[in-house]
């Protein structure tokens, strides 16, 4: 993004047309035309909302000077060898060869392209998009094997996508591609820490965008299969625990990892749904996140400490809410006996106690060998998770089991309502019969 510098005084501003700071008022366009030209410049510079509002509040003279200065800088900018098409042609041509010097040329082209996508105007980004630059980057990354994902070339390709996403049009382009976030997530399968850090930063940012949270969960589900890992968050937690003895590198990666974890827990459905937060956080805790968090403070990093506080504060608030609900000081979610006892005590003398004992009974008598029982227990756990987090028939998580919980809840509630209505009707009929009996006068009683 370009920085704008404004200089007061009577002389012309560096980089502006001669005498641009003393433009006669009659040469300034009409307000409507000036506003149109100014908005075009603001879009081209991809300025944030706050900067745009500041510039819109400037005097017309300064606004017109900015338009003239920007138009001149665009006209004078060198184009040979620096257009998106030029870089993409270098990348395509080098992919067809295997010589080391050609690979170096491709790596350098990707490095320069990443800088240009971050610093040049909106026009440059649009040229890249129109030239199918994103598709070429994604195809190149997807075709890399494990060895290729360790290279500087891979890192620079990820940096290109990151730079593209700093632009509103570029972000829209990336998010609209059906497989972009999945391809980006697969780049976590590398031992190159800077590459992992950049990918984690991208995924964390996407989590905070509307509809992005679900895309990230889906991408991490695919990554679990792609990398052959036991759980979808295994790599993310592993990067928090890893110690390479390179403190600056470690801190950046750990900060990006914890920022992504916080985004997965607190963004999307987690913004308003504490049950979802408890559900998704439990996956991380089962991977050993709790003790790892305690080791992170040794790095004395403000950015890392900020994310530790976010994790701890939300975690404690959610735990306090559950403890208050059950009237206890603490619940050990890793202790099956303690949780079963707590549930049994809280549901005694209620109709739900029968359902709890039935559930435990059928878990105990699950058929099959050890592996079959484990699979059936996993199915029960998946069903229980969806019962907890679904609202209105929609699952905020991305899970392999598709179950419309609201349909079953409505069914059982309706059935209970029918049973309750029958009981009420029977009570009313019995009451009526008792009343009739009480009104019958015995034959031997005279009035």
GROMACS .gro file of C-alpha atoms in nm:
model
  447
    1UNK     CA    1   0.000   0.000   0.000
    2UNK     CA    2   0.140   0.340  -0.094
    3UNK     CA    3   0.196   0.604   0.171
    4UNK     CA    4   0.078   0.955   0.106
    5UNK     CA    5   0.277   1.256   0.218
    6UNK     CA    6   0.130   1.606   0.222
    7UNK     CA    7   0.352   1.910   0.249
    8UNK     CA    8   0.228   2.257   0.331
    9UNK     CA    9   0.386   2.563   0.170
   10UNK     CA   10   0.383   2.760  -0.151
   11UNK     CA   11   0.632   2.554  -0.352
   12UNK     CA   12   0.536   2.253  -0.558
   13UNK     CA   13   0.528   1.920  -0.377
   14UNK     CA   14   0.795   1.667  -0.482
   15UNK     CA   15   0.655   1.428  -0.739
   16UNK     CA   16   0.363   1.657  -0.829
   17UNK     CA   17   0.322   1.854  -1.153
   18UNK     CA   18   0.498   2.189  -1.154
   19UNK     CA   19   0.288   2.438  -0.965
   20UNK     CA   20   0.033   2.173  -0.866
   21UNK     CA   21   0.016   2.311  -0.513
   22UNK     CA   22  -0.090   2.648  -0.655
   23UNK     CA   23  -0.363   2.523  -0.885
   24UNK     CA   24  -0.604   2.811  -0.962
   25UNK     CA   25  -0.947   2.744  -0.815
   26UNK     CA   26  -1.110   2.774  -1.158
   27UNK     CA   27  -0.905   2.471  -1.278
   28UNK     CA   28  -1.044   2.247  -1.003
   29UNK     CA   29  -1.331   2.033  -1.137
   30UNK     CA   30  -1.685   2.067  -1.015
   31UNK     CA   31  -1.746   1.894  -0.677
   32UNK     CA   32  -1.924   1.597  -0.833
   33UNK     CA   33  -1.651   1.539  -1.092
   34UNK     CA   34  -1.375   1.590  -0.834
   35UNK     CA   35  -1.538   1.340  -0.597
   36UNK     CA   36  -1.555   1.083  -0.877
   37UNK     CA   37  -1.188   1.127  -0.969
   38UNK     CA   38  -1.085   1.121  -0.603
   39UNK     CA   39  -1.271   0.795  -0.535
   40UNK     CA   40  -1.095   0.640  -0.834
   41UNK     CA   41  -0.759   0.736  -0.681
   42UNK     CA   42  -0.858   0.604  -0.337
   43UNK     CA   43  -0.966   0.274  -0.490
   44UNK     CA   44  -0.644   0.251  -0.690
   45UNK     CA   45  -0.438   0.308  -0.376
   46UNK     CA   46  -0.648   0.055  -0.179
   47UNK     CA   47  -0.657   0.286   0.123
   48UNK     CA   48  -0.829   0.180   0.448
   49UNK     CA   49  -1.162   0.334   0.549
   50UNK     CA   50  -1.013   0.568   0.810
   51UNK     CA   51  -0.764   0.717   0.562
   52UNK     CA   52  -1.036   0.758   0.300
   53UNK     CA   53  -1.256   0.954   0.540
   54UNK     CA   54  -0.965   1.182   0.630
   55UNK     CA   55  -0.891   1.255   0.264
   56UNK     CA   56  -1.260   1.314   0.182
   57UNK     CA   57  -1.262   1.581   0.452
   58UNK     CA   58  -0.972   1.773   0.299
   59UNK     CA   59  -1.020   2.098   0.103
   60UNK     CA   60  -1.098   2.058  -0.265
   61UNK     CA   61  -0.761   2.209  -0.359
   62UNK     CA   62  -0.564   1.940  -0.175
   63UNK     CA   63  -0.787   1.667  -0.314
   64UNK     CA   64  -0.725   1.790  -0.669
   65UNK     CA   65  -0.349   1.804  -0.605
   66UNK     CA   66  -0.360   1.442  -0.495
   67UNK     CA   67  -0.545   1.337  -0.810
   68UNK     CA   68  -0.291   1.515  -1.031
   69UNK     CA   69   0.006   1.374  -0.841
   70UNK     CA   70  -0.129   1.018  -0.853
   71UNK     CA   71  -0.208   1.036  -1.225
   72UNK     CA   72   0.143   1.161  -1.299
   73UNK     CA   73   0.309   0.889  -1.088
   74UNK     CA   74   0.107   0.622  -1.270
   75UNK     CA   75   0.199   0.771  -1.609
   76UNK     CA   76   0.570   0.782  -1.521
   77UNK     CA   77   0.587   0.435  -1.364
   78UNK     CA   78   0.809   0.197  -1.564
   79UNK     CA   79   0.614  -0.092  -1.712
   80UNK     CA   80   0.878  -0.303  -1.893
   81UNK     CA   81   0.963  -0.615  -1.698
   82UNK     CA   82   0.732  -0.535  -1.405
   83UNK     CA   83   0.379  -0.613  -1.522
   84UNK     CA   84   0.195  -0.912  -1.372
   85UNK     CA   85   0.190  -1.074  -1.716
   86UNK     CA   86   0.568  -1.050  -1.743
   87UNK     CA   87   0.616  -1.227  -1.409
   88UNK     CA   88   0.358  -1.492  -1.488
   89UNK     CA   89   0.527  -1.565  -1.820
   90UNK     CA   90   0.862  -1.611  -1.643
   91UNK     CA   91   0.699  -1.851  -1.396
   92UNK     CA   92   0.523  -2.051  -1.669
   93UNK     CA   93   0.836  -2.071  -1.883
   94UNK     CA   94   1.058  -2.180  -1.596
   95UNK     CA   95   0.816  -2.451  -1.486
   96UNK     CA   96   0.875  -2.622  -1.819
   97UNK     CA   97   1.250  -2.645  -1.749
   98UNK     CA   98   1.438  -2.801  -1.457
   99UNK     CA   99   1.773  -2.621  -1.460
  100UNK     CA  100   1.882  -2.463  -1.131
  101UNK     CA  101   1.930  -2.117  -1.279
  102UNK     CA  102   1.577  -2.129  -1.424
  103UNK     CA  103   1.438  -2.227  -1.084
  104UNK     CA  104   1.625  -1.936  -0.929
  105UNK     CA  105   1.472  -1.705  -1.190
  106UNK     CA  106   1.126  -1.830  -1.095
  107UNK     CA  107   1.197  -1.782  -0.724
  108UNK     CA  108   1.316  -1.425  -0.787
  109UNK     CA  109   1.012  -1.351  -1.003
  110UNK     CA  110   0.781  -1.473  -0.725
  111UNK     CA  111   0.970  -1.261  -0.470
  112UNK     CA  112   0.931  -0.944  -0.680
  113UNK     CA  113   0.569  -1.026  -0.761
  114UNK     CA  114   0.485  -1.061  -0.391
  115UNK     CA  115   0.630  -0.715  -0.325
  116UNK     CA  116   0.447  -0.558  -0.618
  117UNK     CA  117   0.112  -0.710  -0.522
  118UNK     CA  118   0.156  -0.559  -0.176
  119UNK     CA  119   0.284  -0.213  -0.278
  120UNK     CA  120   0.147  -0.127  -0.620
  121UNK     CA  121  -0.194   0.013  -0.706
  122UNK     CA  122  -0.529  -0.155  -0.739
  123UNK     CA  123  -0.483  -0.143  -1.115
  124UNK     CA  124  -0.180  -0.370  -1.087
  125UNK     CA  125  -0.372  -0.619  -0.870
  126UNK     CA  126  -0.662  -0.625  -1.115
  127UNK     CA  127  -0.420  -0.696  -1.401
  128UNK     CA  128  -0.285  -0.990  -1.203
  129UNK     CA  129  -0.635  -1.125  -1.137
  130UNK     CA  130  -0.744  -1.081  -1.499
  131UNK     CA  131  -0.432  -1.271  -1.612
  132UNK     CA  132  -0.545  -1.570  -1.397
  133UNK     CA  133  -0.247  -1.515  -1.170
  134UNK     CA  134  -0.415  -1.674  -0.867
  135UNK     CA  135  -0.499  -1.991  -1.061
  136UNK     CA  136  -0.138  -2.019  -1.173
  137UNK     CA  137  -0.009  -1.979  -0.818
  138UNK     CA  138  -0.253  -2.234  -0.676
  139UNK     CA  139  -0.174  -2.487  -0.950
  140UNK     CA  140   0.198  -2.445  -0.887
  141UNK     CA  141   0.163  -2.490  -0.510
  142UNK     CA  142  -0.072  -2.788  -0.544
  143UNK     CA  143   0.176  -2.963  -0.775
  144UNK     CA  144   0.467  -2.935  -0.530
  145UNK     CA  145   0.588  -3.247  -0.353
  146UNK     CA  146   0.724  -3.246   0.003
  147UNK     CA  147   1.072  -3.149  -0.116
  148UNK     CA  148   0.932  -2.861  -0.318
  149UNK     CA  149   0.743  -2.732  -0.015
  150UNK     CA  150   1.073  -2.678   0.170
  151UNK     CA  151   1.199  -2.424  -0.085
  152UNK     CA  152   1.216  -2.046  -0.100
  153UNK     CA  153   1.004  -2.072  -0.413
  154UNK     CA  154   0.717  -2.219  -0.212
  155UNK     CA  155   0.749  -1.948   0.053
  156UNK     CA  156   0.745  -1.672  -0.211
  157UNK     CA  157   0.438  -1.823  -0.378
  158UNK     CA  158   0.255  -1.817  -0.042
  159UNK     CA  159   0.372  -1.457   0.009
  160UNK     CA  160   0.219  -1.366  -0.328
  161UNK     CA  161  -0.119  -1.497  -0.214
  162UNK     CA  162  -0.083  -1.319   0.120
  163UNK     CA  163  -0.006  -0.990  -0.059
  164UNK     CA  164  -0.300  -1.042  -0.291
  165UNK     CA  165  -0.531  -1.089   0.009
  166UNK     CA  166  -0.429  -0.748   0.149
  167UNK     CA  167  -0.632  -0.599  -0.135
  168UNK     CA  168  -1.013  -0.600  -0.131
  169UNK     CA  169  -1.040  -0.732  -0.488
  170UNK     CA  170  -0.762  -0.981  -0.427
  171UNK     CA  171  -0.926  -1.109  -0.109
  172UNK     CA  172  -1.255  -1.157  -0.290
  173UNK     CA  173  -1.075  -1.344  -0.567
  174UNK     CA  174  -0.906  -1.583  -0.322
  175UNK     CA  175  -1.220  -1.651  -0.118
  176UNK     CA  176  -1.433  -1.709  -0.427
  177UNK     CA  177  -1.203  -1.988  -0.550
  178UNK     CA  178  -1.347  -2.320  -0.425
  179UNK     CA  179  -1.012  -2.480  -0.336
  180UNK     CA  180  -0.784  -2.186  -0.253
  181UNK     CA  181  -0.794  -2.217   0.127
  182UNK     CA  182  -0.750  -2.595   0.106
  183UNK     CA  183  -0.440  -2.556  -0.115
  184UNK     CA  184  -0.302  -2.292   0.121
  185UNK     CA  185  -0.361  -2.517   0.425
  186UNK     CA  186  -0.177  -2.805   0.257
  187UNK     CA  187   0.131  -2.584   0.262
  188UNK     CA  188   0.150  -2.649   0.638
  189UNK     CA  189   0.303  -2.986   0.540
  190UNK     CA  190   0.657  -2.847   0.542
  191UNK     CA  191   0.950  -2.813   0.780
  192UNK     CA  192   1.010  -2.456   0.661
  193UNK     CA  193   0.906  -2.248   0.965
  194UNK     CA  194   0.865  -1.910   0.781
  195UNK     CA  195   0.632  -2.082   0.533
  196UNK     CA  196   0.429  -2.236   0.815
  197UNK     CA  197   0.410  -1.899   0.987
  198UNK     CA  198   0.279  -1.726   0.676
  199UNK     CA  199   0.018  -2.000   0.617
  200UNK     CA  200  -0.098  -1.986   0.980
  201UNK     CA  201  -0.133  -1.607   0.951
  202UNK     CA  202  -0.344  -1.642   0.637
  203UNK     CA  203  -0.574  -1.903   0.793
  204UNK     CA  204  -0.614  -1.694   1.108
  205UNK     CA  205  -0.712  -1.389   0.903
  206UNK     CA  206  -0.961  -1.586   0.691
  207UNK     CA  207  -1.129  -1.714   1.010
  208UNK     CA  208  -1.227  -1.355   1.095
  209UNK     CA  209  -1.397  -1.294   0.759
  210UNK     CA  210  -1.768  -1.375   0.711
  211UNK     CA  211  -1.799  -1.736   0.587
  212UNK     CA  212  -1.422  -1.773   0.624
  213UNK     CA  213  -1.439  -1.967   0.951
  214UNK     CA  214  -1.610  -2.263   0.789
  215UNK     CA  215  -1.365  -2.256   0.496
  216UNK     CA  216  -1.071  -2.285   0.737
  217UNK     CA  217  -1.226  -2.576   0.931
  218UNK     CA  218  -1.296  -2.756   0.603
  219UNK     CA  219  -0.940  -2.690   0.483
  220UNK     CA  220  -0.793  -2.829   0.806
  221UNK     CA  221  -1.015  -3.137   0.777
  222UNK     CA  222  -0.868  -3.196   0.431
  223UNK     CA  223  -0.517  -3.130   0.562
  224UNK     CA  224  -0.560  -3.401   0.827
  225UNK     CA  225  -0.615  -3.657   0.550
  226UNK     CA  226  -0.348  -3.508   0.323
  227UNK     CA  227  -0.079  -3.513   0.594
  228UNK     CA  228  -0.194  -3.845   0.743
  229UNK     CA  229  -0.244  -3.697   1.088
  230UNK     CA  230  -0.461  -3.823   1.373
  231UNK     CA  231  -0.657  -3.499   1.419
  232UNK     CA  232  -0.718  -3.185   1.218
  233UNK     CA  233  -0.544  -2.951   1.464
  234UNK     CA  234  -0.238  -3.166   1.531
  235UNK     CA  235   0.010  -2.952   1.334
  236UNK     CA  236  -0.125  -2.625   1.475
  237UNK     CA  237  -0.070  -2.739   1.835
  238UNK     CA  238   0.263  -2.904   1.748
  239UNK     CA  239   0.400  -2.569   1.628
  240UNK     CA  240   0.322  -2.418   1.968
  241UNK     CA  241   0.524  -2.691   2.139
  242UNK     CA  242   0.815  -2.699   1.893
  243UNK     CA  243   1.142  -2.534   1.999
  244UNK     CA  244   1.394  -2.472   1.720
  245UNK     CA  245   1.630  -2.265   1.942
  246UNK     CA  246   1.578  -1.976   1.696
  247UNK     CA  247   1.383  -1.744   1.923
  248UNK     CA  248   1.265  -1.486   1.666
  249UNK     CA  249   1.150  -1.759   1.428
  250UNK     CA  250   0.984  -1.951   1.710
  251UNK     CA  251   0.801  -1.649   1.848
  252UNK     CA  252   0.656  -1.554   1.509
  253UNK     CA  253   0.534  -1.907   1.442
  254UNK     CA  254   0.392  -1.958   1.791
  255UNK     CA  255   0.215  -1.621   1.776
  256UNK     CA  256   0.058  -1.714   1.441
  257UNK     CA  257  -0.042  -2.058   1.576
  258UNK     CA  258  -0.210  -1.922   1.889
  259UNK     CA  259  -0.377  -1.643   1.691
  260UNK     CA  260  -0.527  -1.909   1.462
  261UNK     CA  261  -0.641  -2.116   1.762
  262UNK     CA  262  -0.811  -1.811   1.915
  263UNK     CA  263  -0.975  -1.731   1.582
  264UNK     CA  264  -1.105  -2.088   1.543
  265UNK     CA  265  -1.248  -2.081   1.897
  266UNK     CA  266  -1.379  -1.724   1.918
  267UNK     CA  267  -1.463  -1.622   1.560
  268UNK     CA  268  -1.752  -1.745   1.345
  269UNK     CA  269  -2.007  -1.932   1.561
  270UNK     CA  270  -1.782  -1.881   1.865
  271UNK     CA  271  -1.860  -1.510   1.874
  272UNK     CA  272  -2.196  -1.575   2.039
  273UNK     CA  273  -2.211  -1.947   2.112
  274UNK     CA  274  -2.023  -2.055   2.426
  275UNK     CA  275  -2.120  -2.418   2.366
  276UNK     CA  276  -1.939  -2.408   2.032
  277UNK     CA  277  -1.634  -2.255   2.198
  278UNK     CA  278  -1.630  -2.530   2.461
  279UNK     CA  279  -1.675  -2.792   2.187
  280UNK     CA  280  -1.393  -2.674   1.959
  281UNK     CA  281  -1.156  -2.585   2.246
  282UNK     CA  282  -1.189  -2.941   2.379
  283UNK     CA  283  -1.022  -3.072   2.062
  284UNK     CA  284  -0.721  -2.852   2.129
  285UNK     CA  285  -0.707  -2.944   2.498
  286UNK     CA  286  -0.712  -3.316   2.412
  287UNK     CA  287  -0.396  -3.249   2.206
  288UNK     CA  288  -0.219  -3.118   2.517
  289UNK     CA  289  -0.271  -2.746   2.463
  290UNK     CA  290  -0.311  -2.655   2.832
  291UNK     CA  291   0.046  -2.734   2.946
  292UNK     CA  292   0.189  -2.589   2.623
  293UNK     CA  293   0.023  -2.252   2.690
  294UNK     CA  294   0.204  -2.233   3.022
  295UNK     CA  295   0.544  -2.262   2.852
  296UNK     CA  296   0.490  -1.973   2.611
  297UNK     CA  297   0.539  -1.688   2.857
  298UNK     CA  298   0.913  -1.750   2.868
  299UNK     CA  299   0.945  -1.576   2.531
  300UNK     CA  300   0.842  -1.237   2.676
  301UNK     CA  301   0.673  -1.132   2.353
  302UNK     CA  302   0.396  -0.870   2.373
  303UNK     CA  303   0.216  -1.008   2.068
  304UNK     CA  304   0.230  -1.364   2.200
  305UNK     CA  305   0.127  -1.253   2.549
  306UNK     CA  306  -0.177  -1.075   2.405
  307UNK     CA  307  -0.302  -1.397   2.245
  308UNK     CA  308  -0.230  -1.592   2.565
  309UNK     CA  309  -0.452  -1.347   2.757
  310UNK     CA  310  -0.729  -1.378   2.499
  311UNK     CA  311  -0.718  -1.758   2.522
  312UNK     CA  312  -0.712  -1.761   2.903
  313UNK     CA  313  -0.982  -1.495   2.954
  314UNK     CA  314  -1.238  -1.656   2.724
  315UNK     CA  315  -1.152  -2.003   2.856
  316UNK     CA  316  -1.204  -1.901   3.219
  317UNK     CA  317  -1.531  -1.721   3.141
  318UNK     CA  318  -1.670  -2.031   2.969
  319UNK     CA  319  -1.558  -2.260   3.253
  320UNK     CA  320  -1.710  -2.030   3.516
  321UNK     CA  321  -2.043  -2.037   3.332
  322UNK     CA  322  -2.053  -2.420   3.331
  323UNK     CA  323  -1.941  -2.443   3.695
  324UNK     CA  324  -2.213  -2.198   3.798
  325UNK     CA  325  -2.471  -2.399   3.606
  326UNK     CA  326  -2.387  -2.713   3.806
  327UNK     CA  327  -2.318  -2.530   4.133
  328UNK     CA  328  -1.958  -2.655   4.166
  329UNK     CA  329  -1.618  -2.492   4.191
  330UNK     CA  330  -1.448  -2.700   3.926
  331UNK     CA  331  -1.521  -2.974   3.672
  332UNK     CA  332  -1.239  -3.196   3.549
  333UNK     CA  333  -1.338  -3.263   3.188
  334UNK     CA  334  -1.066  -3.527   3.158
  335UNK     CA  335  -1.215  -3.735   3.443
  336UNK     CA  336  -1.496  -3.957   3.315
  337UNK     CA  337  -1.595  -4.073   3.664
  338UNK     CA  338  -1.624  -3.719   3.797
  339UNK     CA  339  -1.836  -3.603   3.501
  340UNK     CA  340  -2.065  -3.910   3.520
  341UNK     CA  341  -2.115  -3.857   3.895
  342UNK     CA  342  -2.189  -3.487   3.842
  343UNK     CA  343  -2.447  -3.565   3.575
  344UNK     CA  344  -2.608  -3.838   3.784
  345UNK     CA  345  -2.638  -3.609   4.088
  346UNK     CA  346  -2.782  -3.321   3.884
  347UNK     CA  347  -3.039  -3.537   3.703
  348UNK     CA  348  -3.165  -3.744   3.997
  349UNK     CA  349  -3.536  -3.711   4.061
  350UNK     CA  350  -3.587  -3.592   3.700
  351UNK     CA  351  -3.722  -3.780   3.395
  352UNK     CA  352  -3.383  -3.728   3.224
  353UNK     CA  353  -3.212  -3.960   3.476
  354UNK     CA  354  -3.367  -4.259   3.301
  355UNK     CA  355  -3.221  -4.142   2.968
  356UNK     CA  356  -2.877  -4.099   3.124
  357UNK     CA  357  -2.876  -4.449   3.273
  358UNK     CA  358  -2.999  -4.590   2.942
  359UNK     CA  359  -2.717  -4.414   2.757
  360UNK     CA  360  -2.453  -4.545   3.000
  361UNK     CA  361  -2.605  -4.893   2.995
  362UNK     CA  362  -2.586  -4.916   2.615
  363UNK     CA  363  -2.230  -4.783   2.612
  364UNK     CA  364  -2.135  -5.060   2.855
  365UNK     CA  365  -2.290  -5.334   2.641
  366UNK     CA  366  -2.157  -5.211   2.305
  367UNK     CA  367  -2.093  -5.524   2.093
  368UNK     CA  368  -1.782  -5.615   1.895
  369UNK     CA  369  -1.410  -5.632   1.964
  370UNK     CA  370  -1.202  -5.343   2.101
  371UNK     CA  371  -1.164  -5.164   1.765
  372UNK     CA  372  -1.532  -5.201   1.681
  373UNK     CA  373  -1.632  -5.063   2.021
  374UNK     CA  374  -1.393  -4.770   1.974
  375UNK     CA  375  -1.556  -4.692   1.638
  376UNK     CA  376  -1.905  -4.707   1.789
  377UNK     CA  377  -1.797  -4.480   2.075
  378UNK     CA  378  -1.656  -4.233   1.819
  379UNK     CA  379  -1.994  -4.235   1.645
  380UNK     CA  380  -2.169  -4.165   1.976
  381UNK     CA  381  -1.925  -3.882   2.047
  382UNK     CA  382  -1.990  -3.727   1.702
  383UNK     CA  383  -2.366  -3.743   1.760
  384UNK     CA  384  -2.329  -3.588   2.107
  385UNK     CA  385  -2.118  -3.305   1.965
  386UNK     CA  386  -2.375  -3.221   1.701
  387UNK     CA  387  -2.658  -3.232   1.955
  388UNK     CA  388  -2.462  -2.974   2.156
  389UNK     CA  389  -2.366  -2.728   1.886
  390UNK     CA  390  -2.640  -2.743   1.623
  391UNK     CA  391  -2.890  -2.460   1.615
  392UNK     CA  392  -3.183  -2.446   1.377
  393UNK     CA  393  -3.067  -2.762   1.199
  394UNK     CA  394  -2.734  -2.603   1.097
  395UNK     CA  395  -2.400  -2.747   1.201
  396UNK     CA  396  -2.145  -2.468   1.264
  397UNK     CA  397  -1.862  -2.720   1.245
  398UNK     CA  398  -1.755  -2.920   0.942
  399UNK     CA  399  -1.796  -3.284   1.033
  400UNK     CA  400  -1.836  -3.605   0.828
  401UNK     CA  401  -2.162  -3.699   1.002
  402UNK     CA  402  -2.463  -3.515   0.864
  403UNK     CA  403  -2.740  -3.513   1.122
  404UNK     CA  404  -3.039  -3.279   1.148
  405UNK     CA  405  -3.060  -3.258   1.526
  406UNK     CA  406  -3.354  -3.015   1.530
  407UNK     CA  407  -3.569  -3.268   1.346
  408UNK     CA  408  -3.511  -3.535   1.611
  409UNK     CA  409  -3.547  -3.290   1.899
  410UNK     CA  410  -3.880  -3.174   1.758
  411UNK     CA  411  -3.988  -3.536   1.715
  412UNK     CA  412  -3.910  -3.632   2.073
  413UNK     CA  413  -4.056  -3.309   2.211
  414UNK     CA  414  -4.377  -3.375   2.016
  415UNK     CA  415  -4.389  -3.732   2.140
  416UNK     CA  416  -4.341  -3.614   2.497
  417UNK     CA  417  -4.614  -3.356   2.446
  418UNK     CA  418  -4.850  -3.632   2.326
  419UNK     CA  419  -4.764  -3.847   2.628
  420UNK     CA  420  -4.814  -3.552   2.861
  421UNK     CA  421  -5.147  -3.471   2.696
  422UNK     CA  422  -5.265  -3.830   2.736
  423UNK     CA  423  -5.167  -3.826   3.103
  424UNK     CA  424  -5.352  -3.498   3.153
  425UNK     CA  425  -5.658  -3.637   2.976
  426UNK     CA  426  -5.651  -3.953   3.190
  427UNK     CA  427  -5.621  -3.741   3.504
  428UNK     CA  428  -5.917  -3.531   3.394
  429UNK     CA  429  -6.125  -3.839   3.316
  430UNK     CA  430  -6.035  -3.996   3.650
  431UNK     CA  431  -6.127  -3.675   3.827
  432UNK     CA  432  -6.460  -3.672   3.646
  433UNK     CA  433  -6.530  -4.033   3.744
  434UNK     CA  434  -6.440  -3.962   4.106
  435UNK     CA  435  -6.680  -3.668   4.103
  436UNK     CA  436  -6.962  -3.886   3.966
  437UNK     CA  437  -6.901  -4.145   4.235
  438UNK     CA  438  -6.909  -3.883   4.506
  439UNK     CA  439  -7.247  -3.758   4.380
  440UNK     CA  440  -7.416  -4.101   4.385
  441UNK     CA  441  -7.660  -4.128   4.683
  442UNK     CA  442  -7.670  -4.474   4.852
  443UNK     CA  443  -8.010  -4.653   4.825
  444UNK     CA  444  -8.063  -4.691   5.200
  445UNK     CA  445  -8.019  -4.320   5.265
  446UNK     CA  446  -8.345  -4.126   5.282
  447UNK     CA  447  -8.371  -3.758   5.219
   0.00000   0.00000   0.00000
